[in-house]
Amino acid sequence: MDDKIQKKDLICELPDELLLKILSALPSKDVVTTSVLSKQWQSLWKEMKTLRYDAERPYGITVYKFTLFVSTRSKVEILQLKLNPCYAKSVIKRLLPESLFSYPQLETLILEKLSLEDVTPNYHDLTCLKHLHLLSVRFSCDESVKTLLSICPSLEELVVRRSSYTNVKIFAINVPTLTSLSIDNSCGKSRPKGVHGFVINAPSLRSFSIRDSFSNYLRFGNMPELVKSTVKVVCDIMI
């Protein structure tokens, strides 16, 4: 009789539904590597509805593999992209194709350190999107921000973090369905030139947080549903 104790692979005995939840917390490039673990894992990663990409180095070959993978997905609920600002516009367009905006099940979109140069009203509405994080995102113009928010008819949470990379002058937030808004404009060395700040019209807002040391213009609309707020602002004009 063999005295060796065979250890069970307890993780592989977990149901696929639970394994997918565990994998959803990992970057997508790490998730793909799990396909070599066993036969069960070979196709499990293909069922993922959460895609996360964090580019630590510019122009790595993995960015193109991820682009190809994204283009074949039809069921995506959470998409998180963090890029290096050094990426060329052509690379970003491949990562954010127009078809991305037609994912019918997309509920959470997190964009960090990238450029959205071509947001137009021709994009399909993100009808299921409830959570949007714009973290140091660059737009072609102020109007592009309005356009992006206008195609999110079910948006409930918006997180905005501005930095020296962000080029929007007046960040207009006009979202009647929004219930939670968090703004961080506290990173930088000096105030930009000209008029710059936020215009907020969100009558359904219940939670509002803003840290702003650089805006010189802030305008807040009526917030009759507000129950929680944190305001830390140094501003020349606030209405």
Short mmCIF file of C-alpha atoms in Angstrom, two decimals, residues 130-239:
data_model
loop_
_atom_site.label_atom_id
_atom_site.label_comp_id
_atom_site.label_asym_id
_atom_site.label_seq_id
_atom_site.Cartn_x
_atom_site.Cartn_y
_atom_site.Cartn_z
CA LYS A 130 -24.18 51.62 -14.57
CA HIS A 131 -20.60 52.27 -13.43
CA LEU A 132 -18.14 54.47 -15.33
CA HIS A 133 -14.64 55.41 -14.11
CA LEU A 134 -12.68 58.00 -16.10
CA LEU A 135 -9.22 58.08 -14.52
CA SER A 136 -6.83 60.49 -16.24
CA VAL A 137 -8.63 60.10 -19.56
CA ARG A 138 -7.92 62.44 -22.44
CA PHE A 139 -10.71 63.57 -24.79
CA SER A 140 -10.57 65.32 -28.16
CA CYS A 141 -12.65 68.21 -26.77
CA ASP A 142 -15.10 69.14 -24.02
CA GLU A 143 -18.02 68.08 -26.22
CA SER A 144 -16.72 64.49 -26.29
CA VAL A 145 -17.37 64.20 -22.56
CA LYS A 146 -20.99 65.23 -23.05
CA THR A 147 -21.34 62.75 -25.91
CA LEU A 148 -19.95 59.85 -23.90
CA LEU A 149 -22.26 60.53 -20.95
CA SER A 150 -25.26 61.00 -23.24
CA ILE A 151 -24.97 57.42 -24.54
CA CYS A 152 -25.14 56.03 -20.98
CA PRO A 153 -28.90 56.26 -20.22
CA SER A 154 -28.70 54.01 -17.12
CA LEU A 155 -25.55 55.42 -15.52
CA GLU A 156 -25.66 55.37 -11.71
CA GLU A 157 -22.03 55.83 -10.63
CA LEU A 158 -19.39 58.13 -12.11
CA VAL A 159 -15.80 58.46 -10.88
CA VAL A 160 -13.62 61.16 -12.41
CA ARG A 161 -9.93 61.67 -11.70
CA ARG A 162 -8.19 64.51 -13.47
CA SER A 163 -4.46 64.94 -13.95
CA SER A 164 -2.02 66.87 -16.11
CA TYR A 165 -2.79 64.36 -18.88
CA THR A 166 -6.47 65.36 -18.90
CA ASN A 167 -7.15 68.12 -21.43
CA VAL A 168 -10.86 68.89 -20.83
CA LYS A 169 -11.49 72.49 -19.80
CA ILE A 170 -15.09 72.30 -18.54
CA PHE A 171 -16.15 68.80 -17.51
CA ALA A 172 -19.94 68.92 -17.93
CA ILE A 173 -21.84 66.18 -16.09
CA ASN A 174 -25.50 66.21 -17.06
CA VAL A 175 -26.83 62.78 -16.04
CA PRO A 176 -30.37 62.57 -14.60
CA THR A 177 -29.95 58.92 -13.49
CA LEU A 178 -26.69 59.46 -11.59
CA THR A 179 -26.84 58.57 -7.88
CA SER A 180 -23.13 58.56 -6.98
CA LEU A 181 -20.43 60.99 -8.13
CA SER A 182 -16.79 61.12 -7.04
CA ILE A 183 -14.37 63.74 -8.38
CA ASP A 184 -10.64 63.99 -7.66
CA ASN A 185 -8.83 66.96 -9.13
CA SER A 186 -6.15 67.31 -6.48
CA CYS A 187 -3.06 66.03 -8.34
CA GLY A 188 -0.78 68.48 -10.10
CA LYS A 189 1.80 71.22 -9.67
CA SER A 190 -0.02 74.29 -10.95
CA ARG A 191 -3.40 75.40 -12.26
CA PRO A 192 -3.97 75.22 -16.02
CA LYS A 193 -4.49 78.43 -17.93
CA GLY A 194 -7.97 79.68 -18.80
CA VAL A 195 -11.36 78.72 -17.37
CA HIS A 196 -11.50 75.11 -16.23
CA GLY A 197 -13.63 73.12 -13.83
CA PHE A 198 -16.90 71.21 -13.53
CA VAL A 199 -20.57 71.84 -14.29
CA ILE A 200 -22.78 69.30 -12.53
CA ASN A 201 -26.47 68.68 -13.14
CA ALA A 202 -27.47 65.44 -11.43
CA PRO A 203 -30.85 65.77 -9.66
CA SER A 204 -30.92 62.11 -8.53
CA LEU A 205 -27.55 62.32 -6.80
CA ARG A 206 -27.47 60.72 -3.33
CA SER A 207 -23.71 60.55 -2.73
CA PHE A 208 -21.30 63.30 -3.79
CA SER A 209 -17.57 63.61 -3.12
CA ILE A 210 -15.18 66.17 -4.57
CA ARG A 211 -11.53 67.02 -3.88
CA ASP A 212 -10.44 69.90 -6.07
CA SER A 213 -7.42 72.15 -5.71
CA PHE A 214 -7.09 73.32 -9.32
CA SER A 215 -10.48 74.29 -10.80
CA ASN A 216 -11.34 77.98 -11.06
CA TYR A 217 -14.98 77.39 -11.98
CA LEU A 218 -17.51 75.07 -10.35
CA ARG A 219 -21.27 75.10 -10.89
CA PHE A 220 -23.59 72.71 -9.06
CA GLY A 221 -27.23 72.17 -9.96
CA ASN A 222 -29.97 71.30 -7.47
CA MET A 223 -29.44 67.98 -5.66
CA PRO A 224 -32.70 67.35 -3.76
CA GLU A 225 -31.95 63.64 -3.12
CA LEU A 226 -28.46 64.18 -1.67
CA VAL A 227 -27.86 62.36 1.65
CA LYS A 228 -24.05 62.16 1.78
CA SER A 229 -21.44 64.66 0.63
CA THR A 230 -17.73 65.40 1.08
CA VAL A 231 -16.48 68.69 -0.33
CA LYS A 232 -12.83 69.75 -0.18
CA VAL A 233 -12.43 72.58 -2.65
CA VAL A 234 -10.15 75.53 -3.32
CA CYS A 235 -11.82 77.45 -6.14
CA ASP A 236 -12.07 81.01 -7.45
CA ILE A 237 -15.71 80.74 -8.60
CA MET A 238 -18.25 78.29 -7.20
CA ILE A 239 -21.98 78.50 -7.93
#
